[in-house]
Every structure is written in C-alpha cells, then in structure tokens.
Rosetta silent file (secondary structure, phi, psi, omega in degrees, C-alpha in Angstrom):
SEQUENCE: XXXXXXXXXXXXXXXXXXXXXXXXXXXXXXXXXXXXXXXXXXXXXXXXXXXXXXXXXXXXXXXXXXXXXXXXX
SCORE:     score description
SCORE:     0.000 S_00000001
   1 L     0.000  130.409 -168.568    0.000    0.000    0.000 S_00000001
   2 L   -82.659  144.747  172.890    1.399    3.085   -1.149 S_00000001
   3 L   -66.097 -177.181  173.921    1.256    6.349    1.247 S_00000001
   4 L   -95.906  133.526  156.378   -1.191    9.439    0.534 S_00000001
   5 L   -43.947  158.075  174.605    0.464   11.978   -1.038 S_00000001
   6 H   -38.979  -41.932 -155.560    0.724   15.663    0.185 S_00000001
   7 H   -85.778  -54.965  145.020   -1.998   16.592   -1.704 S_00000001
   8 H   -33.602  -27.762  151.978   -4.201   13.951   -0.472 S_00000001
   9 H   -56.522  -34.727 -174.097   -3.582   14.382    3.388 S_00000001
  10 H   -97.649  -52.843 -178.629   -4.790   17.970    2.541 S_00000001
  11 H   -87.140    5.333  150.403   -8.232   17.114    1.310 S_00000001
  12 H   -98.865   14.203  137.399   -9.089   14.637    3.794 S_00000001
  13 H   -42.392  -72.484 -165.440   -7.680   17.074    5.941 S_00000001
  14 H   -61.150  -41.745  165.437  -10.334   19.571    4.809 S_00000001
  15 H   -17.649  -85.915  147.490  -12.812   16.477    4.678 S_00000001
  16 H   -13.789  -81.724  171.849  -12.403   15.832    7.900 S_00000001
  17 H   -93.331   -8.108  173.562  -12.215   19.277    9.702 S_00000001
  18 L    92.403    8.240  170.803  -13.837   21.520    7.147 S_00000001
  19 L   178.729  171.919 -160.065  -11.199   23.780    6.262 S_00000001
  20 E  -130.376  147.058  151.970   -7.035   23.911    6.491 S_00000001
  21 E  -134.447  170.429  168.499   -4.487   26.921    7.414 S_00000001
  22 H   -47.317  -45.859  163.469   -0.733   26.850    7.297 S_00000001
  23 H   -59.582  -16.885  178.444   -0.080   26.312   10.666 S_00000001
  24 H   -90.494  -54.317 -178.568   -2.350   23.201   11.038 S_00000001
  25 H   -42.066  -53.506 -171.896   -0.848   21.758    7.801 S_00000001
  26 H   -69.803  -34.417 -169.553    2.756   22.080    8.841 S_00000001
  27 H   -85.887  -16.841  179.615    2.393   20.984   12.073 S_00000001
  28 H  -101.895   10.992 -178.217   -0.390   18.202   12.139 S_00000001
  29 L  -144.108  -17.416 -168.557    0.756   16.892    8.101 S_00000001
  30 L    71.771   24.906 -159.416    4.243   18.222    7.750 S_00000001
  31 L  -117.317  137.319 -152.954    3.597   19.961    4.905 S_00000001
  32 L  -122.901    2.248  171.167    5.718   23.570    4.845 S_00000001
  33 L  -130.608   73.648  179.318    4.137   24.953    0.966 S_00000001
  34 H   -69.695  -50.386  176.153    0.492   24.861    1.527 S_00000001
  35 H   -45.726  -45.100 -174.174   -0.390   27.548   -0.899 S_00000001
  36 H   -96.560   -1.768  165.489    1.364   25.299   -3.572 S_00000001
  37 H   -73.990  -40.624 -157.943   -0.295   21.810   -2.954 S_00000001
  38 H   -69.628  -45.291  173.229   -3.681   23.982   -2.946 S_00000001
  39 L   -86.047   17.025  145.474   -2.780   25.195   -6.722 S_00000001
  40 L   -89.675   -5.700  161.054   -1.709   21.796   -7.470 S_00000001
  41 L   -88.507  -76.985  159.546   -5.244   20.759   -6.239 S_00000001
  42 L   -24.694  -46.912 -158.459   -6.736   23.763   -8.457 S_00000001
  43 L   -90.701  -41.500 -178.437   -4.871   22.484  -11.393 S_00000001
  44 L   -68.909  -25.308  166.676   -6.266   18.958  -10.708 S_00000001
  45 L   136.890  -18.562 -171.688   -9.666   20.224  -10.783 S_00000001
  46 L   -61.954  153.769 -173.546  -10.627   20.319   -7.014 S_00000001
  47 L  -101.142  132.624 -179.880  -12.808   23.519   -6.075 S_00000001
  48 E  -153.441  148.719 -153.910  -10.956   25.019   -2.741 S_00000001
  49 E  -114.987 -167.829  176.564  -12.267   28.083   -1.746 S_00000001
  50 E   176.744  158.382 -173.062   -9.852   30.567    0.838 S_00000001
  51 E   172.680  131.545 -153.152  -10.621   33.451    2.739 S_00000001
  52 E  -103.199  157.379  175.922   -8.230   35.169    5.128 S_00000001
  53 E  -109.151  173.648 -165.725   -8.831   35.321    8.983 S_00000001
  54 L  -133.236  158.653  171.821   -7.114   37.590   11.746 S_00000001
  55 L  -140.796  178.802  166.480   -5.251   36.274   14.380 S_00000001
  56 E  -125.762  161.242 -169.498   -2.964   36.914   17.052 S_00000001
  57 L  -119.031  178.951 -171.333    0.613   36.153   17.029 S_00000001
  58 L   -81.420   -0.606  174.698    3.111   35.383   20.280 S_00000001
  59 L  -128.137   21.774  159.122    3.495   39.246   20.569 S_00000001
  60 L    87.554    7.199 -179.837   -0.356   39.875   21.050 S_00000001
  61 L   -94.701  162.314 -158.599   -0.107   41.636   17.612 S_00000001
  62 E   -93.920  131.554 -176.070   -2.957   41.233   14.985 S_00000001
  63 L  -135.260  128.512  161.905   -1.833   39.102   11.429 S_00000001
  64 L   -94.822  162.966 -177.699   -3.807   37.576    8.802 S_00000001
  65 E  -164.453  159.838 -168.499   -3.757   34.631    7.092 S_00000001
  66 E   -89.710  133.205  143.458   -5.356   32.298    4.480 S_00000001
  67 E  -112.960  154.698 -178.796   -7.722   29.405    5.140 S_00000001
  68 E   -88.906  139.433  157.244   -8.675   26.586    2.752 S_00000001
  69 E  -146.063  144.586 -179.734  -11.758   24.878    2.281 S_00000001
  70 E   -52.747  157.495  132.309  -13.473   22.470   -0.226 S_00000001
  71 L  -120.356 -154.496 -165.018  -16.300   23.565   -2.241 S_00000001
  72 L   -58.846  126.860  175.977  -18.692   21.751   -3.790 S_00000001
  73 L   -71.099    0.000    0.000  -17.198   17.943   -4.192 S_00000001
C-alpha cells in the first residue's frame, strides 16, 4: 500500500475538519508549501475556496492569514 500523497492528506484534511491553514498543515501533516499543494489541487480540478482570517501572534499583535476549504465535491 502506497502512502497518501501531500496533496491527499490535505483534502481529507479539509474532509475531515472543514477547512485547512498553514499552521495546522505544517504541524499536524508536515507539509511547509500549503499555498502550492492547494494550486496543485486547483490544477487537478478540485474547487478550494480561501478566505483570510485575523489572528494573534506570540506578541499579542494582529496578522492575517489564508484558510482553505473544499467547495462543492
């Protein structure tokens, strides 16, 4: 049995939890280019939808960033 690819881990990723950001990728998949499996998933045909959120960072200051999510399978 072969393993799942990057690009597969990320859309039963979103399957699973309903949506992806970098920080969840690298640290729960190990995957450090998220932006480019997601246009390698675009180019394969998958619909992934993105839409940036605010956050706080370790010095209380406010940063955005992109999340992923399927759209219609």
């Amino acid at each position: 049995m072969k393993k799942p690819t990057q690009c597969e881990r990320i859309i039963q990723y979103m399957k699973d939890f309903g949506s992806i950001t970098t920080l969840q990728a690298f640290t729960d998949l190990g995957c450090t280019r998220l932006a480019s499996r997601v246009n390698d998933l675009r180019n394969q045909g998958y619909d992934i939808k993105s839409e940036f959120v605010s956050g706080k960072n370790r010095y209380d200051e406010t940063v955005s960033y992109k999340k992923y999510y399927l759209g219609e399978i």
